[in-house]
Amino acid sequence: MKRFRTHLSVTALALALGLASCSVAGSTPTGVSAVTASGSTASAGTASSAAATGTAQAVSLDALAEDTHYDADDLIWDAAAEVAVTLADGASAAAGGTSSDAVMVSGGTATITAAGTYRLSGSLSDGQVVVAAGEEDVVRIILDGAAVTSSTGSPFVVQSANEAIVYLEDGSSNSLGDASTYADQGTDAPNAALYSMADLTVAGTGSLTVNGNFNDGISSRDGLVLAAGAVTVDAVDDGIVGKDYAVLLDGAYQVTAGDDGFKSDNGEDEGRGWVLINGGTLNVNAGDDGIKAFNTLTIAAGTATVEESEEGLEAQHIIMSGGTATVTANDDGVNASGGSTSSATTAEGGMGGGMGGGEMAVGDYTVDISGGLLTINSEGDGLDSNGNASISGGTVVVNGPTNNGNGALDVNGELAVTGGTVAAAGSAGMVVTPGASSTQSGVQVTLGSSVPAGTVVQIADSSGNVVAAFVTTKAMASLVFSSAGISDGEEYTVYTGGTATVSAGVGEGSLDGATEQGTATAGEYTAAQGPGGGGGPRR
């Protein structure tokens, strides 16, 4: 029967981030003899049901199963029931290794028409694999040394199924490459090298190279779960797209995209259009946004690196509860914007200590950081929310803009800092500091002139103990620093120079050889004056 899921709201999924860690579990049938459709026997090898490397996951699989199509038994199957399909050029040999009634061959196209597990090997230099199964069918395709390219369109299309699982056999290398121009460019026509109209899962410990020469690399017009795999995607438009949701559980994914790197773009259905990084590694080089969600983007575990982008992380709501995210952006590093149309209020003069007069719209946009390590290097705003932002844990390091038209922090509403460590460096022209609802104090450092990259900036208490050391990655004139080691109302001395041992720019320092620059009082944030300059407290 067709499997129906009870869809949690995005908020409910976010609440699940506190659940105990778990990894995919299941049996691992090995050495089983499998009967192919032609009646011959072959060793099934290992059909592992593990998501692969055992990376700890912040969202439990039970919670994911409630809100996605994926659960652990997707990767458990009877090896004896596999259908072996050998791909080869020629009208009579596209699926020459099988005589199964569920595999139809026409020209260079092999079409799978029924539920089951199919092991594909061999190559098609100009052909296509098509899944055209029933709407209740789960189709599992094992790529075991398979290479398919097409000169007219997509080499791998899931036209219909309940769920399609692409499993990369351990130790195998596989590839998909599409045409630079598609013969069929209709509204509902495939537009990616790996294209699915059904829920799509990618798993297994083998490798897959995807070249999207026409448009996208991997695209699911339903949900997408990346459970494992060593996957490289190079696409002229978007790299990896899951319309309803895009989830990374494990594996290593390298994406190069002319437009967006990794995203979910469903803006029509309530509770859809979300991205979750829950393990594994994701590296993105994007011509536009690095990682993007229409609704909510959550980083709960794993490592996400946006090496190049216009805007690094973008969504209406951005949540980070764990893991590591490193973002490089030509514009904003983290940007809570876009999403659905929502009502907005206004804030005079910039809430949270923002400079400048006038009114700014405060919409239904949020950045919420409660754990993990977030490092930003941006030419535009560093951490930007068109609504509110909160930091309650983790470490946030912003290497922000050098121009005065942008700020390391840019929050239209309230910036609430109640925990964690924040080091936001950049220009002095557009400074936003923790707002009135913050319960953890901080220090604002505004230097008389910009200091170059590699400068050590240190903050010491009244006893001369260094409570914070920061090393700049580019020129900066302002630093906002908050941590549990800063006591509200206490006076701190700011130094440049000396030595420091840092990770992601923040760490411990020594004042030997350092030069005193002035003093600052914790909790007293000023707009554009140096340490110790006027201004009242904002706590």
XYZ file of C-alpha atoms in Angstrom:
539
model
C 0.000 0.000 0.000
C 1.043 3.576 -0.540
C 2.753 5.007 2.532
C 1.318 8.196 3.913
C 3.228 10.416 6.316
C 1.885 12.616 9.065
C 3.612 15.902 8.312
C 4.867 17.825 11.318
C 5.066 21.567 11.109
C 8.510 23.070 10.695
C 8.264 24.322 14.269
C 7.560 20.806 15.515
C 10.586 19.491 13.675
C 12.714 22.213 15.214
C 11.529 21.133 18.664
C 12.777 17.642 17.858
C 16.345 18.944 17.732
C 16.696 18.215 21.410
C 15.983 14.511 20.985
C 18.684 11.969 21.655
C 21.204 11.310 18.885
C 20.828 8.178 16.850
C 22.078 6.741 13.590
C 20.500 4.533 10.986
C 20.393 0.943 12.164
C 19.423 -2.316 10.560
C 20.579 -5.695 9.417
C 23.436 -6.098 6.981
C 22.893 -9.134 4.773
C 26.200 -10.359 3.398
C 27.296 -13.115 1.086
C 23.736 -13.960 0.020
C 23.282 -15.630 -3.349
C 20.928 -13.589 -5.562
C 18.954 -14.959 -8.480
C 18.802 -12.638 -11.472
C 15.813 -12.490 -13.752
C 17.610 -14.643 -16.298
C 17.909 -17.456 -13.775
C 21.651 -17.251 -13.180
C 23.094 -16.707 -9.717
C 25.483 -14.061 -8.505
C 26.970 -13.008 -5.208
C 24.965 -10.178 -3.706
C 27.948 -8.871 -1.797
C 26.993 -6.482 0.982
C 23.709 -4.617 1.070
C 24.367 -2.346 4.011
C 21.403 -0.697 5.666
C 23.504 1.784 7.608
C 23.410 5.436 6.654
C 27.111 4.975 6.519
C 29.694 6.604 8.722
C 27.821 6.679 12.011
C 27.807 10.449 12.287
C 25.862 11.538 15.365
C 22.550 13.062 14.375
C 20.801 15.793 16.313
C 17.335 15.013 14.978
C 16.322 11.427 15.664
C 15.359 9.183 12.799
C 11.976 8.630 14.408
C 11.314 12.363 14.179
C 12.528 12.463 10.579
C 10.328 9.531 9.643
C 7.316 11.504 10.827
C 8.079 14.494 8.631
C 9.787 12.941 5.591
C 9.401 9.889 3.389
C 12.584 8.354 4.805
C 13.009 5.703 7.489
C 15.731 3.174 8.263
C 14.023 0.207 6.626
C 14.369 1.931 3.249
C 17.919 0.556 3.224
C 16.983 -3.022 4.090
C 16.100 -5.420 1.300
C 16.234 -9.058 0.282
C 19.363 -9.462 -1.809
C 17.965 -12.644 -3.306
C 15.196 -10.634 -4.930
C 17.491 -8.182 -6.717
C 17.156 -7.847 -10.486
C 20.521 -7.450 -12.193
C 20.541 -4.988 -15.084
C 23.618 -4.642 -17.278
C 23.668 -1.394 -19.232
C 25.261 -1.465 -22.674
C 25.030 0.532 -25.870
C 22.723 -0.728 -28.592
C 18.995 -1.168 -28.967
C 19.068 -4.796 -27.888
C 21.562 -4.444 -25.077
C 20.486 -1.464 -22.954
C 19.417 -3.922 -20.275
C 21.135 -6.993 -21.608
C 21.736 -8.597 -18.217
C 18.065 -9.209 -17.427
C 14.943 -10.642 -18.929
C 12.687 -9.304 -16.200
C 9.239 -8.224 -17.301
C 9.690 -5.152 -15.072
C 12.553 -3.849 -17.230
C 11.606 -2.689 -20.704
C 14.170 -1.798 -23.358
C 13.554 0.565 -26.244
C 16.492 1.965 -28.125
C 18.958 3.196 -25.544
C 16.338 3.562 -22.800
C 15.865 1.063 -19.976
C 12.523 1.576 -18.223
C 11.706 0.061 -14.819
C 7.965 -0.383 -14.395
C 7.428 -2.080 -11.014
C 8.456 -1.987 -7.373
C 11.607 -3.883 -6.470
C 15.374 -3.681 -6.159
C 17.425 -3.328 -9.344
C 21.225 -3.510 -9.502
C 22.588 -1.496 -12.434
C 26.090 -1.858 -13.839
C 27.724 -1.041 -17.162
C 27.310 2.092 -19.241
C 25.183 3.914 -21.771
C 27.093 6.498 -23.782
C 23.843 7.992 -25.076
C 20.859 6.599 -23.226
C 18.525 6.877 -20.295
C 17.267 5.025 -17.227
C 13.590 5.702 -16.522
C 11.487 4.675 -13.530
C 7.806 4.546 -14.491
C 6.331 2.502 -11.647
C 3.006 2.666 -9.862
C 2.176 5.474 -7.467
C 2.325 3.026 -4.544
C 5.627 1.416 -5.608
C 8.977 1.759 -3.843
C 11.775 1.349 -6.375
C 15.331 0.786 -5.165
C 18.110 1.175 -7.736
C 21.609 0.066 -6.798
C 24.272 1.782 -8.875
C 27.196 -0.622 -9.004
C 29.660 0.788 -11.498
C 27.032 2.473 -13.692
C 27.660 5.380 -16.075
C 24.877 6.966 -18.112
C 25.015 10.019 -20.354
C 22.424 11.491 -22.708
C 22.736 13.759 -25.725
C 19.053 14.735 -25.731
C 17.959 15.135 -22.100
C 18.262 13.684 -18.606
C 20.024 10.319 -18.243
C 18.075 9.319 -15.096
C 14.386 10.134 -14.684
C 11.895 8.972 -12.078
C 8.580 9.628 -13.801
C 6.387 7.900 -11.235
C 6.745 5.954 -7.982
C 5.917 6.348 -4.331
C 9.611 6.571 -3.494
C 12.819 6.091 -5.444
C 16.014 5.070 -3.655
C 19.344 5.454 -5.427
C 21.839 3.293 -3.554
C 25.562 3.651 -4.295
C 27.229 0.262 -3.861
C 30.240 0.218 -1.558
C 33.454 0.738 -3.510
C 31.687 1.575 -6.766
C 32.136 4.662 -8.924
C 29.098 5.913 -10.845
C 28.299 8.876 -13.049
C 25.378 10.694 -14.672
C 25.706 13.399 -17.314
C 22.944 15.149 -19.228
C 22.747 17.093 -22.464
C 23.528 20.796 -22.672
C 20.214 21.292 -24.496
C 17.096 19.184 -23.902
C 14.835 18.092 -26.740
C 11.813 18.393 -24.404
C 11.713 21.667 -22.456
C 8.021 21.630 -21.563
C 6.686 22.834 -18.210
C 6.749 19.422 -16.534
C 9.717 18.020 -18.449
C 12.838 16.823 -16.588
C 15.486 19.500 -16.118
C 18.233 17.772 -14.118
C 20.797 15.033 -14.625
C 19.152 13.080 -11.780
C 15.485 14.025 -11.823
C 12.614 12.640 -9.783
C 8.902 13.385 -9.672
C 8.657 11.172 -6.555
C 10.291 11.277 -3.132
C 13.993 10.595 -3.657
C 16.627 9.097 -1.348
C 20.348 8.838 -2.090
C 22.263 6.374 0.095
C 25.128 3.871 0.089
C 28.867 4.348 0.543
C 29.921 4.390 -3.098
C 30.569 7.499 -5.199
C 28.484 9.363 -7.741
C 29.466 12.164 -10.095
C 26.602 14.252 -11.490
C 27.116 16.745 -14.312
C 24.125 19.006 -14.855
C 25.034 20.548 -18.193
C 21.552 21.886 -18.953
C 20.093 23.121 -15.670
C 20.168 21.396 -12.250
C 22.313 18.551 -11.010
C 19.966 16.604 -8.689
C 16.323 17.634 -8.450
C 13.348 16.077 -6.680
C 9.948 17.611 -7.314
C 8.882 16.045 -4.022
C 11.046 15.368 -0.953
C 14.808 14.681 -0.991
C 16.886 12.851 1.634
C 20.641 12.420 1.260
C 21.337 9.547 3.654
C 24.932 8.808 2.607
C 27.264 8.668 -0.372
C 30.314 10.435 -1.765
C 28.625 12.681 -4.315
C 30.039 15.408 -6.540
C 27.619 17.692 -8.365
C 28.532 20.279 -11.003
C 25.541 22.145 -12.430
C 25.052 25.201 -14.618
C 22.023 26.261 -12.532
C 21.069 24.834 -9.101
C 23.173 22.053 -7.645
C 20.829 19.977 -5.449
C 17.111 20.735 -5.045
C 14.390 19.095 -2.972
C 11.110 20.891 -3.562
C 9.252 19.977 -0.361
C 12.378 19.476 1.738
C 16.069 18.780 1.341
C 17.740 16.776 4.128
C 21.394 15.792 4.561
C 21.866 12.957 7.047
C 25.327 11.685 6.184
C 27.870 11.321 3.424
C 30.122 13.835 1.676
C 28.550 16.154 -0.894
C 30.571 18.584 -3.019
C 28.423 21.014 -5.010
C 29.426 23.533 -7.652
C 26.479 25.494 -9.020
C 25.962 28.443 -11.323
C 22.972 29.537 -9.225
C 21.943 28.144 -5.796
C 23.889 25.294 -4.234
C 21.594 23.261 -1.942
C 17.983 24.280 -1.474
C 14.279 23.602 -0.995
C 11.966 25.944 -2.848
C 8.336 24.979 -2.172
C 6.627 28.277 -1.400
C 3.101 27.055 -2.057
C 2.397 24.322 0.515
C 2.258 25.176 4.204
C 5.075 23.627 6.229
C 7.138 22.802 3.159
C 10.198 24.361 1.600
C 12.633 23.523 4.408
C 16.254 22.375 4.616
C 17.856 20.292 7.378
C 21.550 19.475 7.725
C 21.700 16.720 10.319
C 25.089 15.122 9.671
C 27.673 14.477 6.987
C 29.586 17.153 5.118
C 28.368 19.623 2.524
C 30.721 21.861 0.538
C 29.170 24.441 -1.771
C 30.514 26.819 -4.411
C 27.527 28.794 -5.676
C 26.959 31.622 -8.107
C 24.042 32.848 -5.984
C 22.855 31.495 -2.601
C 24.900 28.754 -0.985
C 22.244 26.962 1.121
C 18.676 28.205 0.810
C 15.203 27.376 2.090
C 11.930 29.087 1.328
C 10.742 28.442 4.869
C 13.231 27.177 7.502
C 16.907 26.281 7.222
C 18.212 24.212 10.151
C 21.766 23.094 10.877
C 21.666 20.541 13.696
C 24.809 18.460 13.125
C 27.474 17.784 10.533
C 29.642 20.261 8.652
C 28.412 22.768 6.088
C 30.896 24.919 4.188
C 29.875 27.586 1.706
C 33.153 28.344 -0.008
C 31.762 30.905 -2.440
C 28.354 32.595 -2.771
C 26.502 35.846 -3.120
C 24.550 35.110 0.077
C 25.678 32.158 2.167
C 22.673 30.928 4.177
C 19.249 32.306 3.319
C 15.756 31.465 4.573
C 12.806 33.064 6.302
C 13.875 31.313 9.512
C 17.448 30.153 10.173
C 18.147 27.796 13.080
C 21.515 26.460 14.211
C 21.560 24.074 17.153
C 24.795 22.178 16.494
C 27.360 21.233 13.911
C 29.778 23.534 12.112
C 28.958 26.075 9.427
C 31.566 28.155 7.610
C 30.256 30.752 5.188
C 31.959 32.998 2.644
C 29.722 35.490 0.838
C 30.086 38.415 -1.534
C 26.938 39.882 0.027
C 25.241 38.786 3.288
C 26.654 35.788 5.104
C 23.496 34.716 6.959
C 20.290 36.335 5.747
C 16.839 35.826 7.281
C 14.650 37.201 4.540
C 12.351 36.216 1.690
C 9.961 33.385 2.492
C 6.237 33.918 2.740
C 4.542 37.288 2.823
C 4.144 38.378 6.435
C 3.052 41.393 8.402
C 5.751 43.693 9.652
C 6.131 46.165 12.470
C 8.591 49.016 12.555
C 11.446 49.879 14.855
C 12.644 53.452 15.210
C 16.342 54.066 15.039
C 17.246 50.397 14.823
C 16.533 48.064 17.706
C 19.469 46.424 19.438
C 21.728 49.464 19.166
C 21.666 49.841 15.391
C 22.898 53.142 14.026
C 20.856 55.648 12.151
C 17.425 57.172 12.502
C 14.184 56.417 10.700
C 12.085 53.316 10.810
C 12.916 49.779 9.755
C 10.401 47.059 9.031
C 10.475 44.097 11.402
C 8.965 41.139 9.611
C 8.404 37.494 10.450
C 12.052 36.570 10.007
C 14.328 35.012 12.602
C 17.855 33.788 13.231
C 18.082 31.457 16.235
C 21.477 30.072 17.283
C 21.635 27.769 20.298
C 24.699 25.643 19.560
C 27.440 24.746 17.120
C 30.130 26.884 15.492
C 29.152 29.477 12.890
C 31.925 31.379 11.116
C 31.075 34.079 8.589
C 33.248 36.005 6.141
C 31.077 38.477 4.253
C 31.465 41.564 2.106
C 27.886 42.621 2.890
C 26.170 42.217 6.253
C 27.508 39.341 8.289
C 24.522 38.055 10.282
C 21.406 39.753 8.932
C 17.784 39.330 10.025
C 14.926 41.349 8.627
C 13.156 40.473 11.871
C 14.626 39.348 15.198
C 17.698 37.309 16.104
C 18.676 35.351 19.201
C 21.924 33.735 20.316
C 21.686 31.477 23.358
C 24.610 29.088 22.837
C 27.363 27.988 20.511
C 29.978 30.266 18.971
C 29.308 32.927 16.341
C 32.294 34.572 14.650
C 31.627 37.243 12.049
C 34.332 38.679 9.826
C 32.111 41.327 8.369
C 32.308 44.090 5.794
C 35.086 46.627 5.433
C 32.714 49.236 3.930
C 30.593 51.446 6.175
C 27.374 50.720 4.300
C 27.012 47.267 5.891
C 27.515 45.786 9.334
C 28.853 42.642 10.940
C 25.440 42.371 12.635
C 22.280 43.765 11.036
C 19.032 43.055 12.880
C 15.895 45.040 12.089
C 14.216 43.932 15.303
C 15.739 42.776 18.590
C 19.099 41.020 18.917
C 18.845 38.956 22.108
C 22.082 37.453 23.414
C 21.514 35.136 26.376
C 24.464 32.754 26.048
C 27.218 31.454 23.837
C 30.146 33.427 22.436
C 29.758 36.200 19.885
C 32.625 37.985 18.122
C 31.399 40.275 15.357
C 34.081 42.329 13.600
C 33.721 44.731 10.712
C 33.413 48.366 9.764
C 32.280 51.003 12.260
C 29.607 52.566 10.066
C 26.625 50.270 10.717
C 27.059 48.756 14.173
C 24.291 46.683 15.795
C 24.794 45.503 19.369
C 22.843 43.236 21.770
C 19.401 44.573 22.606
C 17.532 45.245 25.814
C 16.307 41.663 26.193
C 19.856 40.305 26.336
C 20.805 38.690 29.630
C 24.474 38.126 28.750
C 26.620 41.226 28.670
C 29.187 42.234 26.095
C 31.752 44.805 25.087
C 31.749 47.076 22.060
C 35.174 47.991 20.721
C 35.368 50.840 18.204
C 38.914 51.597 17.141
C 40.067 55.044 16.058
C 41.113 53.672 12.682
C 40.909 50.410 10.799
C 43.462 47.723 11.654
C 44.720 45.249 9.028
C 44.082 41.546 8.678
C 46.019 39.444 11.140
C 45.767 41.979 13.975
C 45.295 40.542 17.454
C 42.582 42.362 19.442
C 42.437 41.510 23.163
C 40.065 42.378 25.970
C 41.388 42.254 29.543
C 39.605 42.673 32.873
C 40.610 45.069 35.651
C 43.139 42.532 36.969
C 44.873 42.301 33.604
C 43.500 38.856 32.744
C 42.699 38.367 29.066
C 39.032 37.364 28.792
C 38.917 37.389 24.990
C 41.351 37.344 22.101
C 40.319 37.825 18.484
C 42.449 37.704 15.332
C 41.118 39.598 12.323
C 40.922 37.924 8.913
C 40.637 41.276 7.117
C 40.647 44.965 7.973
C 38.269 45.930 10.811
C 37.371 48.987 12.870
C 34.700 47.580 15.187
C 34.272 44.487 17.352
C 31.243 43.461 19.376
C 32.126 40.675 21.808
C 29.867 38.807 24.232
C 30.514 35.737 26.355
C 29.832 34.342 29.794
C 33.233 35.713 30.854
C 32.075 39.325 30.480
C 30.544 40.829 33.639
C 27.948 43.524 33.133
C 29.039 46.979 34.304
C 32.700 46.011 34.677
C 35.416 48.028 32.939
C 37.634 46.284 30.393
C 40.805 47.421 28.654
C 41.206 46.904 24.920
C 44.588 46.075 23.371
C 45.920 45.411 19.908
C 48.964 43.242 19.338
C 50.458 40.615 21.590
C 49.982 36.953 20.803
C 46.943 34.718 20.622
C 46.030 31.076 20.160
C 42.693 30.938 18.386
C 40.265 28.642 16.638
C 37.994 30.291 14.044
C 39.526 33.591 15.149
C 38.617 33.395 18.853
C 40.716 32.052 21.713
C 43.259 32.905 24.381
C 45.866 35.642 24.302
C 48.921 37.131 25.926
C 49.449 40.863 26.412
C 53.224 40.721 25.965
C 53.987 43.358 23.359
C 50.377 44.541 23.138
C 49.381 48.222 22.877
C 46.548 49.642 24.975
C 43.783 51.285 22.926
C 41.329 52.367 25.614
C 38.634 51.064 27.918
C 35.053 49.926 27.546
C 32.320 49.183 30.059
C 30.423 45.939 29.592
C 26.820 46.539 28.616
C 27.384 50.112 27.494
C 27.075 50.145 23.731
C 27.844 53.246 21.684
C 27.227 53.983 18.040
C 30.507 55.293 16.642
C 32.898 56.273 19.404
C 36.032 54.540 20.620
C 36.398 52.436 23.765
C 35.191 54.301 26.810
C 33.270 56.835 24.678
C 29.867 58.140 25.733
C 26.517 56.477 25.351
C 24.209 54.871 27.810
C 23.847 51.221 28.761
C 21.805 48.818 26.640
C 21.362 45.634 28.599
